Amino acid sequence: MDKNNNNVGTCTTDYSFPNLGMYQLDVTLKNGSNLAARDRGGTSDPYVKFKIGGKEVFRSKTIHKNLNPVWDEKVCLFIDSIKEPLYVKVFDYDFGLQDDFMGSAFLDLTTVELNSSKDVALELRDPQHSDHKLGTIHLAVSLSIKDNVCIDSPLSILKSTEQNTIIKKNWKRSSKFQTQSLKLSDLHRRSQVSRGIVSITLIEGQELKAMDANGLSDPYVKFRLGHQKYKSKTLPKTLNPQWREQIDMHIFEEQGGVIEITVWDKDAGKRDDFIGRCHVDLSTLSKEQTHKLKLKLEEGEGWLVLLVTLTASAAIAVSDTVGCLEDQNEREAIFRRYSLMRSLTNLDDVGFVQVKIVRAEGLMAADVTGKSDPFCVVEVNNDRLMTQTVYKNLNPEWNKVFSFNIKDIHSVLEVTVYDEDRDRSADFLGKVAVPLLSIQNGEQKAYVLKNKQLTGPTKGVIYLEVDVIFNAVKACLGSLVPKEQKYIEDEPRLSKQLLLRNFIRMKRCAMVLVNAAYYINSCFDWDSPQRSLAAFLIFLLVVWNFELYMIPLALLLLLAWNYFLIISGKDTRAHDTVVEDMLEDEEEEDDKDDKDCEKKGFMNKLYAIQEVCVSVQNVLDEVASIAERIKNTFNWTVPFLTWLAIIALCLLTAVLYFIPLRYIVLVWGINKFTKKIRNPYMIDNNEILDFLSRVPSDMQVVQFHELKPDARDSPSKRKKNNLG
């Protein structure tokens, strides 16, 4: 190490340089034999986990209904020391339940010779019943001194030159090595560089197996590509479901990988039934071409019809300190790419966002030493990237630059700070959510970290520098198509506080209509003669001269009136403290649920009733959200969307004024009747609802509200660097 780091600089302490990341461990998970049966049918659905030093570094795919599975998966790991054994654990996958333990074994890495491959057969045991034999796992293992990072491994993120630079920088920064350093165990994280995108359209199922007593099924489909997962909606009582759902997934493997697809029958109150499975090997599909696939379900009956398209994309990228916008040539190329002259090319490529995670200050101490090991997770829709971990520091500096392609300008940038723990899951330290449309380019800004519900502050401030470049025409057109769904979402659960919150929101929306009805009725009752007389004259004038185009014209006047109130300083939009208080109460309940998640209570026995209650609370949430979004459209909560609504209403007014209504209805009907004939695989959508889905509800307004940083909480008062 001394030879290789002569230019590190002098070190005033007596610490010797640690032997960090000096070994490259290549493991091939071949197969298992005579594994334990954990399912009622006498089989199992096994998968394997590798752990080193208490940290999970690999998880294999699941092989369904097989006690002698063949995986043939390779992984390249980088380890600090061979004194830590490789811990191998095998589990049986159970959908919706806790996975069953199938045995474990240790591989002593000191017994592996350097620069040679070794076949290993590990006997699986149960630590509580060591005399029970649970089968064998077969591996091929090779160990070598690390010279270069294995670029082909999906677990590699940094290149060796980057590692040396970062280590040198940290040694220079501190006189004590352990105060702040970047451990090379970060290499165990998953690859963050996308090699392309696979677009999947789930069209339909045909002749599925009947799983219910009525001779039908309630099917849904689950997709898995690596660690990305997606679950379709459930269609009740059908053997030939029509889903018409579209998703995009990132490809991280050079060969494309394999999409695992399983079909399930939804059952209330008991475990869902397995209907069948199939897979798509992406390495066999040509790129930049749409493939129609009709897949036979294995271990079941029926077919799935899919449309699959592979596209090469640089949708996400990671760099240190300097982003691509710093280069003048690249910056000009990006501006040309999203110029108005190219508004009708590649409509899915709406824009580009570059995020620089600069530093954080005054973070919460999560460890018993009074320090934390913070790292950041950056998310835009389903794109998710991570920074390195800065160890034992409450004021970390990351200086990491991430770039994403934008498909929806109404997306929200989410940055979450975690504390890395060696032997358990990471601790939450804080989070911020920033709508892309609210970002000011080139400005380094301090954001107060919030709690999990994004309703109130937690300890610490994070400094971000964000640039957003987008095409306005593509952004407008993209506002009228279905919104991208999250691949992994929390399963809806019954919450007394959530149900009460949604009921109060519905009540507030309903009271607006009730109060309007009371006001109109008071005009009929002549409670105020002046008001009733004015209303009567307006009624006569409007009814006598009414034309259909006056409806959108009246909405335009309402928008103009609200805009006048805002610019004149008479804005009636108040901070919604009622919703905020409800969200904070819900967070307290969530914390209690997290602590008691392993306790099975009475509600578990009433699963069917719970499912009905969940459906009720979700319907209340949807109806209340639509009403709030309509209100927020007219309140200019998101000016971009309000201007888009004004343009649409102006066009509608002109169309209704110049074109007879029967012609408009005729064109609408012809379009509706011939839509499926012109494009049989078109995904149905409602442009108005898609537009409203981009307008934030009152809950989201509270969550996206930016808190003002308190200067007293900042350990340093450094001046912000405004590059704008």
XYZ file of C-alpha atoms in Angstrom:
724
model
C 0.000 0.000 0.000
C 2.891 2.364 0.733
C 4.290 1.854 -2.732
C 1.008 2.474 -4.425
C 0.175 5.616 -2.479
C 3.332 7.721 -2.423
C 1.329 10.762 -3.444
C -1.198 10.490 -0.660
C 0.591 13.045 1.512
C 2.020 12.920 4.966
C 0.068 11.337 7.776
C 0.716 12.668 11.269
C -0.659 9.628 13.091
C 0.789 6.188 13.736
C -2.051 4.377 11.982
C -0.998 1.925 9.310
C -2.993 1.951 6.119
C -5.762 -0.663 6.356
C -6.067 -3.500 3.913
C -9.275 -2.202 2.294
C -10.948 -4.034 -0.584
C -7.852 -6.012 -1.457
C -9.573 -9.221 -2.540
C -11.870 -10.058 -5.426
C -14.165 -12.989 -4.755
C -15.886 -14.585 -7.771
C -18.705 -16.949 -6.864
C -20.820 -19.044 -9.204
C -24.022 -20.338 -7.639
C -24.463 -23.563 -9.570
C -27.310 -25.595 -8.144
C -28.891 -27.183 -5.106
C -29.668 -30.825 -4.438
C -32.113 -32.583 -2.117
C -33.339 -29.357 -0.561
C -35.983 -29.355 2.160
C -39.676 -29.255 1.197
C -41.484 -26.310 2.754
C -44.753 -26.133 0.775
C -47.855 -28.257 1.119
C -47.283 -29.875 -2.258
C -43.991 -31.410 -1.108
C -41.858 -28.852 -3.002
C -40.278 -25.439 -2.376
C -39.591 -22.172 -4.205
C -35.931 -21.715 -3.204
C -33.666 -18.691 -3.513
C -30.219 -18.025 -2.018
C -28.698 -15.106 -0.127
C -24.994 -14.371 0.372
C -23.832 -12.348 3.376
C -20.404 -11.064 4.345
C -19.834 -9.353 7.666
C -23.565 -9.369 8.414
C -24.398 -7.474 5.207
C -26.366 -8.963 2.328
C -24.343 -8.780 -0.893
C -26.295 -11.038 -3.244
C -29.723 -12.579 -3.745
C -30.460 -15.118 -6.452
C -33.579 -15.520 -8.530
C -36.367 -17.769 -7.272
C -36.779 -21.256 -8.772
C -40.394 -22.322 -8.374
C -41.489 -25.773 -7.218
C -38.100 -27.478 -7.341
C -35.994 -29.291 -4.726
C -33.031 -29.607 -7.106
C -32.850 -26.090 -8.537
C -30.276 -24.909 -11.069
C -29.349 -21.221 -10.812
C -26.033 -20.876 -12.654
C -25.644 -17.259 -11.482
C -22.322 -15.451 -11.150
C -21.397 -12.643 -8.791
C -18.199 -10.632 -8.356
C -17.597 -9.338 -4.799
C -14.893 -7.175 -3.247
C -13.972 -7.898 0.349
C -11.864 -6.157 2.945
C -10.578 -9.329 4.618
C -10.779 -13.061 4.058
C -11.246 -13.532 7.793
C -14.963 -12.854 7.327
C -16.639 -16.085 6.071
C -19.199 -16.191 3.273
C -22.576 -16.877 4.868
C -24.992 -18.762 2.573
C -28.696 -18.872 3.468
C -31.500 -20.560 1.536
C -35.170 -19.571 1.789
C -38.482 -20.752 0.373
C -40.366 -17.868 -1.250
C -43.931 -17.466 0.016
C -46.009 -14.752 -1.609
C -47.631 -12.500 0.981
C -46.137 -14.431 3.912
C -42.801 -14.639 5.661
C -40.367 -16.745 3.635
C -39.461 -20.118 5.166
C -35.888 -20.851 6.244
C -34.391 -23.831 4.357
C -30.907 -23.974 5.855
C -27.580 -22.178 5.961
C -23.855 -22.822 5.701
C -20.534 -20.999 6.068
C -17.632 -20.954 3.630
C -14.269 -20.242 5.272
C -12.483 -18.032 2.720
C -9.078 -18.725 4.275
C -9.336 -22.259 2.845
C -9.628 -20.925 -0.743
C -6.325 -20.758 -2.612
C -5.476 -17.543 -4.412
C -5.824 -17.383 -8.213
C -7.469 -20.788 -8.548
C -11.046 -21.944 -8.923
C -12.511 -24.312 -6.372
C -15.739 -26.333 -6.485
C -17.470 -26.327 -3.108
C -20.394 -28.386 -1.814
C -21.947 -26.825 1.283
C -24.140 -28.961 3.510
C -27.123 -26.934 4.671
C -27.988 -27.050 8.361
C -30.468 -25.521 10.748
C -28.550 -23.872 13.641
C -31.328 -24.880 16.045
C -31.316 -28.494 14.837
C -27.763 -29.171 13.736
C -28.423 -32.896 13.232
C -30.950 -32.252 10.452
C -29.575 -32.412 6.916
C -31.332 -29.919 4.648
C -29.608 -30.546 1.330
C -26.530 -29.280 -0.488
C -25.595 -26.064 -2.301
C -22.910 -26.302 -5.001
C -20.632 -23.336 -5.690
C -17.567 -22.518 -7.759
C -15.315 -20.064 -5.918
C -12.163 -18.195 -6.926
C -10.193 -15.640 -4.913
C -7.631 -13.163 -6.202
C -5.793 -10.021 -5.218
C -7.799 -7.108 -6.597
C -6.040 -5.102 -9.288
C -9.049 -3.797 -11.269
C -12.723 -3.707 -10.508
C -14.781 -6.303 -12.321
C -16.700 -3.990 -14.651
C -18.968 -6.764 -15.920
C -20.298 -7.469 -12.433
C -23.737 -6.026 -11.699
C -22.459 -5.212 -8.209
C -19.654 -2.927 -9.315
C -20.133 0.819 -9.215
C -16.765 2.527 -9.005
C -13.632 2.062 -11.026
C -10.331 1.442 -9.299
C -9.002 4.870 -10.258
C -12.056 6.446 -8.648
C -11.449 4.421 -5.496
C -7.848 5.551 -5.177
C -8.797 9.182 -5.764
C -11.555 9.131 -3.158
C -9.419 7.352 -0.580
C -6.564 9.811 -1.088
C -8.964 12.734 -0.790
C -10.302 11.444 2.507
C -6.859 10.751 3.937
C -5.804 14.284 3.054
C -8.933 15.768 4.557
C -8.470 14.371 8.073
C -5.529 13.614 10.343
C -7.379 10.607 11.698
C -8.271 7.977 9.181
C -11.389 6.768 10.905
C -13.088 10.186 11.185
C -14.296 10.182 7.572
C -13.562 7.574 4.956
C -15.193 5.832 2.056
C -15.135 2.101 2.684
C -14.854 -0.069 -0.359
C -17.632 -2.251 0.959
C -19.822 0.246 -0.921
C -18.858 -1.777 -3.978
C -21.331 -4.386 -2.800
C -24.190 -2.094 -3.801
C -26.053 -2.789 -6.987
C -25.010 -1.317 -10.295
C -26.363 2.160 -10.886
C -25.697 2.462 -14.602
C -28.588 1.521 -16.861
C -27.698 -0.251 -20.107
C -31.142 0.247 -21.618
C -34.894 0.198 -21.045
C -37.405 -2.569 -21.654
C -40.995 -1.395 -22.246
C -43.617 -4.015 -21.460
C -47.286 -3.750 -22.385
C -49.407 -6.369 -20.627
C -52.238 -6.919 -23.100
C -54.335 -9.847 -21.980
C -54.576 -13.364 -20.633
C -56.241 -16.211 -22.478
C -57.883 -19.389 -21.147
C -56.430 -19.061 -17.638
C -56.974 -21.791 -15.094
C -60.117 -21.493 -12.943
C -59.076 -21.292 -9.280
C -62.359 -20.308 -7.567
C -65.449 -22.368 -6.820
C -67.491 -20.354 -9.334
C -65.290 -21.625 -12.191
C -63.518 -18.287 -12.604
C -60.447 -16.479 -11.241
C -59.425 -12.989 -10.080
C -56.070 -12.799 -11.883
C -53.183 -10.389 -11.550
C -49.613 -10.549 -12.864
C -46.260 -9.944 -11.161
C -43.106 -8.989 -13.102
C -39.564 -9.173 -11.800
C -36.348 -8.087 -13.508
C -33.431 -8.229 -11.112
C -34.515 -6.244 -8.073
C -37.251 -4.349 -9.951
C -40.782 -5.559 -9.317
C -44.208 -4.632 -10.624
C -47.701 -5.876 -9.828
C -50.624 -5.365 -12.197
C -54.175 -4.540 -11.189
C -56.535 -7.390 -10.281
C -59.403 -8.130 -12.679
C -62.282 -9.932 -10.948
C -64.104 -13.024 -12.170
C -62.592 -13.700 -15.570
C -60.458 -16.293 -17.341
C -59.670 -13.960 -20.253
C -58.571 -10.714 -18.557
C -57.815 -7.530 -20.516
C -55.211 -5.550 -18.556
C -53.824 -3.042 -21.085
C -51.047 -1.864 -18.726
C -47.645 -0.478 -19.714
C -44.433 -0.374 -17.621
C -40.769 0.459 -18.219
C -37.883 -1.296 -16.473
C -34.161 -0.573 -16.541
C -31.717 -3.158 -17.870
C -28.552 -3.372 -15.765
C -27.066 -6.599 -17.130
C -25.037 -6.512 -20.324
C -26.947 -9.458 -21.805
C -30.332 -8.024 -20.838
C -31.399 -10.481 -18.150
C -34.571 -12.512 -17.780
C -38.000 -11.155 -16.847
C -39.773 -13.536 -14.461
C -43.569 -13.423 -14.816
C -46.025 -15.092 -12.461
C -49.833 -15.084 -12.594
C -51.863 -15.268 -9.384
C -55.497 -15.530 -8.342
C -56.494 -12.991 -5.687
C -58.198 -14.555 -2.668
C -59.567 -12.567 0.255
C -58.761 -13.999 3.656
C -56.241 -16.602 2.518
C -53.102 -17.061 0.480
C -53.406 -16.184 -3.212
C -53.446 -19.132 -5.626
C -50.636 -19.676 -8.115
C -51.988 -19.885 -11.702
C -48.771 -20.224 -13.698
C -45.501 -18.631 -14.690
C -43.404 -17.800 -17.734
C -40.279 -15.822 -18.534
C -38.832 -13.582 -21.245
C -35.123 -13.878 -22.076
C -34.196 -10.358 -23.217
C -30.937 -11.544 -24.808
C -32.981 -13.256 -27.545
C -34.860 -10.083 -28.561
C -33.598 -7.530 -31.060
C -33.372 -3.902 -29.947
C -35.380 -0.925 -31.176
C -38.193 -3.218 -32.301
C -41.556 -4.110 -30.737
C -42.102 -7.849 -30.239
C -45.533 -9.370 -29.761
C -45.164 -12.416 -27.496
C -47.758 -15.050 -26.698
C -46.357 -16.968 -23.751
C -47.580 -20.351 -22.554
C -47.914 -20.510 -18.768
C -45.773 -23.202 -17.174
C -47.075 -25.264 -14.250
C -50.560 -24.073 -15.102
C -52.969 -23.345 -17.923
C -53.454 -20.447 -20.297
C -51.472 -17.813 -22.163
C -50.215 -14.268 -21.665
C -49.984 -11.752 -24.520
C -47.291 -9.066 -24.189
C -45.662 -6.350 -26.273
C -41.952 -5.987 -25.434
C -39.618 -3.278 -26.761
C -35.894 -2.940 -26.001
C -34.312 0.495 -26.353
C -30.758 1.590 -25.694
C -30.789 4.504 -23.294
C -28.543 6.573 -21.081
C -31.485 7.359 -18.850
C -29.498 7.519 -15.619
C -25.850 8.173 -14.912
C -23.479 8.872 -12.020
C -20.340 11.006 -11.853
C -18.114 12.615 -9.234
C -18.132 16.372 -8.581
C -18.588 17.512 -12.206
C -21.753 16.839 -14.217
C -22.269 16.780 -17.949
C -23.809 20.278 -17.872
C -20.441 21.679 -16.788
C -19.077 20.792 -20.211
C -20.135 23.529 -22.621
C -20.416 21.215 -25.636
C -22.554 18.678 -23.795
C -24.712 21.450 -22.364
C -25.395 22.870 -25.823
C -26.178 19.381 -27.147
C -28.726 18.857 -24.364
C -30.367 22.228 -25.041
C -30.608 21.362 -28.758
C -32.085 17.978 -27.862
C -34.965 19.637 -25.985
C -35.419 22.700 -28.192
C -38.846 23.622 -29.582
C -37.670 22.604 -33.060
C -37.632 18.963 -31.889
C -40.979 19.024 -30.107
C -42.529 16.211 -32.140
C -39.617 13.748 -32.043
C -39.453 11.065 -29.353
C -42.363 12.339 -27.267
C -41.388 10.145 -24.300
C -38.094 12.004 -23.869
C -39.478 15.121 -22.181
C -36.404 16.501 -20.440
C -33.234 16.099 -18.434
C -32.463 16.666 -14.764
C -29.035 16.824 -13.126
C -28.828 16.547 -9.338
C -25.716 17.324 -7.331
C -25.793 16.068 -3.739
C -23.351 18.523 -2.180
C -23.403 18.015 1.574
C -25.547 17.822 4.696
C -25.220 19.574 8.026
C -26.431 18.861 11.534
C -27.761 15.345 10.899
C -29.311 13.211 13.578
C -26.935 10.961 15.555
C -28.134 7.406 14.929
C -25.252 5.422 16.456
C -24.359 4.961 20.119
C -21.109 6.834 19.473
C -23.040 10.044 18.815
C -22.281 9.862 15.089
C -23.939 8.509 11.946
C -22.825 6.789 8.737
C -24.988 8.720 6.258
C -25.663 8.017 2.596
C -28.330 9.392 0.238
C -30.859 7.703 -2.029
C -32.010 9.829 -4.973
C -35.287 8.919 -6.705
C -37.183 10.258 -9.703
C -40.224 8.040 -10.297
C -38.750 4.525 -10.612
C -35.137 5.620 -11.167
C -33.154 5.147 -7.972
C -29.477 5.932 -7.299
C -27.283 6.051 -4.192
C -24.282 8.010 -2.998
C -21.322 6.577 -1.166
C -21.413 6.326 2.631
C -19.484 8.870 4.697
C -18.624 7.181 7.969
C -18.836 8.649 11.482
C -19.898 12.125 10.457
C -22.882 14.389 11.107
C -21.793 16.916 8.460
C -20.972 14.702 5.457
C -19.832 15.895 2.036
C -20.757 13.711 -0.935
C -20.296 15.968 -3.997
C -21.972 13.333 -6.162
C -23.696 14.205 -9.446
C -26.622 12.178 -10.830
C -28.479 12.673 -14.101
C -31.879 11.342 -15.162
C -34.002 11.493 -18.277
C -37.484 12.852 -17.601
C -40.615 11.252 -19.001
C -43.007 13.371 -16.932
C -42.172 16.968 -15.999
C -44.580 16.670 -13.058
C -42.334 14.092 -11.387
C -40.964 14.708 -7.908
C -37.294 14.518 -6.957
C -36.991 12.619 -3.665
C -33.757 12.615 -1.669
C -33.664 10.414 1.438
C -30.795 10.285 3.926
C -30.124 7.008 5.737
C -27.675 5.811 8.351
C -25.873 2.666 7.263
C -25.837 -0.133 9.849
C -23.632 -3.143 9.546
C -25.946 -5.792 10.944
C -29.424 -4.445 10.247
C -31.438 -2.315 7.856
C -30.520 1.345 7.398
C -32.005 3.942 9.766
C -34.045 6.822 8.377
C -32.476 10.264 9.002
C -34.585 12.567 6.839
C -36.158 13.196 3.473
C -37.042 16.004 1.059
C -39.414 15.958 -1.930
C -39.022 18.653 -4.591
C -41.355 18.902 -7.639
C -39.248 19.364 -10.770
C -41.323 22.365 -11.861
C -40.420 24.251 -8.665
C -36.651 23.954 -9.163
C -34.524 27.017 -9.925
C -31.654 25.989 -12.177
C -28.062 26.318 -11.033
C -28.879 27.362 -7.483
C -27.238 25.558 -4.581
C -30.037 25.462 -2.054
C -30.424 24.266 1.521
C -33.443 22.014 2.154
C -34.624 21.214 5.662
C -34.956 17.453 6.083
C -38.457 16.221 6.867
C -39.944 13.172 8.554
C -41.169 10.089 6.708
C -44.602 11.603 6.062
C -43.002 14.866 4.808
C -45.218 16.841 7.171
C -42.717 18.288 9.632
C -38.995 18.919 10.081
C -36.447 16.526 11.444
C -32.860 17.305 12.332
C -30.483 18.425 9.603
C -30.192 20.328 6.338
C -29.124 18.985 2.942
C -27.590 21.094 0.169
C -28.634 20.295 -3.396
C -27.870 21.833 -6.760
C -30.392 20.869 -9.420
C -30.774 21.752 -13.103
C -33.896 20.878 -15.114
C -34.062 21.210 -18.898
C -37.251 20.201 -20.714
C -39.314 20.727 -23.841
C -42.539 22.582 -22.994
C -44.556 21.080 -25.865
C -43.615 17.506 -24.929
C -44.339 18.319 -21.281
C -47.850 19.528 -22.163
C -48.600 16.463 -24.293
C -47.191 14.204 -21.566
C -49.656 15.688 -19.087
C -52.525 14.015 -20.962
C -51.264 10.414 -20.859
C -51.440 7.938 -17.950
C -49.055 8.671 -15.112
C -46.185 6.242 -14.505
C -46.875 3.929 -11.583
C -44.397 3.037 -8.882
C -43.052 -0.500 -9.309
C -42.803 -1.132 -5.606
C -45.544 0.393 -3.487
C -46.604 -0.320 0.055
C -49.516 -2.729 0.253
C -52.654 -0.818 1.319
C -53.554 -1.554 4.899
C -56.404 -0.552 7.151
C -55.600 2.483 9.271
C -58.092 4.118 11.580
C -56.340 7.466 11.217
C -56.112 7.167 7.433
C -59.796 6.262 7.166
C -60.710 9.222 9.384
C -58.469 11.542 7.367
C -60.062 10.544 4.067
C -63.534 10.893 5.580
C -62.730 14.435 6.772
C -61.348 15.344 3.337
C -64.515 14.042 1.696
C -66.613 15.946 4.219
C -64.758 19.187 3.460
C -65.352 18.725 -0.282
C -69.014 17.866 0.264
C -69.496 20.905 2.514
C -68.482 23.152 -0.382
C -71.415 21.772 -2.397
C -73.752 21.959 0.610
C -72.831 25.581 1.291
C -73.324 26.418 -2.393
C -76.765 24.781 -2.272
C -77.667 26.777 0.867
C -76.529 29.981 -0.842
C -78.667 29.312 -3.933
C -81.639 28.374 -1.749
C -81.259 31.630 0.198
C -81.624 33.471 -3.097
C -84.898 31.635 -3.747
C -86.108 32.499 -0.220
C -85.262 36.228 -0.609
C -83.309 36.293 2.655
C -81.445 39.243 1.154
C -83.672 41.125 -1.332
C -80.733 42.839 -3.065
C -78.860 39.569 -3.573
C -81.977 37.704 -4.712
C -82.878 40.443 -7.182
C -79.378 40.443 -8.658
C -79.419 36.629 -8.900
C -82.843 36.709 -10.608
C -81.687 39.207 -13.244
C -78.480 37.216 -13.898
C -80.561 34.027 -14.230
C -82.842 35.605 -16.842
C -79.921 37.095 -18.769
C -77.891 33.873 -18.842
C -80.782 31.536 -19.723
C -82.074 33.798 -22.506
C -78.644 34.171 -24.125
C -77.082 30.833 -23.148
C -74.796 29.069 -25.613
C -72.712 25.981 -24.937
C -69.404 27.797 -25.411
C -70.202 29.923 -22.360
C -69.420 27.008 -20.021
C -65.634 26.929 -20.721
C -65.742 30.738 -20.989
C -67.099 30.945 -17.433
C -64.294 28.660 -16.214
C -61.775 30.937 -17.928
C -63.251 33.940 -16.104
C -62.918 32.068 -12.790
C -59.265 31.319 -13.516
C -58.650 34.950 -14.450
C -60.343 36.155 -11.244
C -58.166 33.900 -9.059
C -55.064 35.054 -10.927
C -56.019 38.677 -10.273
C -56.405 37.925 -6.552
C -52.961 36.313 -6.429
C -51.053 39.102 -8.205
C -52.902 41.764 -6.194
C -51.749 40.211 -2.923
C -55.214 38.999 -1.911
C -54.345 35.328 -2.198
C -56.871 33.303 -0.234
C -54.837 30.104 -0.430
C -53.961 29.319 3.203
C -51.509 26.712 4.400
C -53.635 23.659 5.065
C -52.888 23.034 8.750
C -55.851 20.654 9.070
C -54.419 18.186 6.544
C -50.951 18.620 8.043
C -52.202 17.778 11.542
C -53.974 14.694 10.191
C -50.814 13.540 8.417
C -48.745 13.970 11.581
C -51.285 11.914 13.543
C -51.083 9.236 10.845
C -47.279 9.188 11.112
C -47.532 8.530 14.862
C -49.862 5.642 14.125
C -47.456 4.308 11.464
C -44.640 4.352 14.024
C -46.786 2.317 16.396
C -47.635 -0.110 13.606
C -43.953 -0.535 12.760
C -43.183 -1.478 16.356
C -46.056 -3.941 16.546
C -45.802 -5.324 13.000
C -44.832 -8.794 14.257
C -47.784 -9.071 16.650
C -50.753 -10.800 15.137
C -53.975 -9.358 16.472
C -57.642 -9.686 15.941
C -57.581 -7.791 12.630
C -55.618 -10.600 10.975
C -58.554 -12.923 11.589
C -60.905 -10.479 9.880
C -58.911 -10.082 6.693
C -61.948 -10.018 4.449
C -63.560 -7.202 6.453
C -60.258 -5.359 6.453
C -60.039 -5.606 2.667
C -63.486 -4.037 2.336
C -62.488 -1.222 4.712
C -59.274 -0.660 2.749
C -61.312 -0.379 -0.442
C -63.609 2.167 1.222
C -60.734 4.294 2.467
C -59.072 4.154 -0.969
C -62.306 5.247 -2.715
C -62.667 8.117 -0.257
C -59.066 9.110 -0.955
C -59.550 9.024 -4.740
C -62.767 11.068 -4.703
C -61.371 13.627 -2.252
C -58.141 13.895 -4.257
C -60.032 14.600 -7.497
C -62.054 17.360 -5.837
C -58.918 18.889 -4.270
C -57.042 18.736 -7.567
C -59.841 20.562 -9.382
C -59.745 23.256 -6.694
C -55.938 23.504 -6.891
C -56.102 23.844 -10.674
C -58.210 26.979 -10.314
C -56.055 28.172 -7.382
C -52.911 28.294 -9.567
C -51.117 25.823 -7.277
C -49.060 24.646 -10.275
C -48.987 27.560 -12.763
C -47.743 25.334 -15.608
C -50.841 23.135 -15.366
C -53.197 26.086 -14.915
C -51.860 27.732 -18.081
C -52.296 24.406 -19.873
C -55.923 24.340 -18.671
C -56.407 27.901 -19.943
C -55.118 26.933 -23.391
C -57.444 23.914 -23.482
C -60.463 25.975 -22.364
C -59.734 28.670 -24.974
C -59.610 26.022 -27.703
C -62.813 24.414 -26.397
C -64.580 27.801 -26.339
C -63.563 28.512 -29.949
C -64.599 25.030 -31.109
C -68.017 25.256 -29.429
C -68.556 28.756 -30.826
C -67.715 28.018 -34.461
C -68.629 24.320 -34.882
C -72.178 22.955 -34.360
C -72.505 20.567 -31.431
C -73.755 17.644 -33.559
C -70.510 17.652 -35.573
C -68.440 17.588 -32.398
C -70.455 14.677 -30.974
C -70.210 12.866 -34.328
C -66.387 13.138 -34.386
C -66.191 12.048 -30.747
C -68.384 8.992 -31.347
C -66.503 7.916 -34.504
C -63.196 8.163 -32.609
C -64.528 6.075 -29.699
C -66.024 3.351 -31.895
C -62.986 2.987 -34.175
C -60.213 3.350 -31.562
C -59.791 -0.392 -30.981
C -60.057 -1.108 -34.701
C -57.251 1.357 -35.508
C -55.032 0.149 -32.648
C -56.114 -3.117 -30.975
C -53.451 -2.828 -28.247
C -54.094 0.786 -27.301
C -54.146 1.441 -23.550
C -57.402 3.136 -22.581
C -57.081 6.458 -20.814
C -59.058 9.536 -19.874
C -57.171 12.732 -20.723
C -58.983 14.814 -18.086
C -58.217 12.356 -15.272
C -54.618 12.010 -16.502
C -54.309 15.807 -16.387
C -55.776 15.974 -12.873
C -53.396 13.241 -11.671
C -50.543 15.740 -12.196
C -52.182 18.412 -10.010
C -51.202 17.910 -6.353
C -53.915 17.186 -3.805
C -54.007 19.075 -0.506
C -51.975 16.273 1.085
C -49.264 16.564 -1.546
C -49.224 20.370 -1.248
C -48.338 19.941 2.421
C -45.713 17.294 1.641
C -44.035 19.399 -1.068
C -44.118 22.588 0.984
C -40.559 23.810 1.472
C -39.536 24.504 5.068
C -37.309 27.455 5.848
C -33.933 26.475 7.323
C -33.139 27.775 10.795
C -29.725 29.421 10.747
C -29.192 28.492 14.393
C -29.283 24.779 13.534
C -26.465 25.083 11.007
C -22.989 24.395 12.405
C -21.467 26.665 9.786
C -22.809 29.742 8.028
C -21.197 29.285 4.676
C -22.457 31.416 1.847
C -24.481 29.588 -0.796
C -22.892 29.274 -4.159
C -25.357 30.580 -6.733
C -24.252 29.548 -10.185
C -27.424 30.844 -11.828
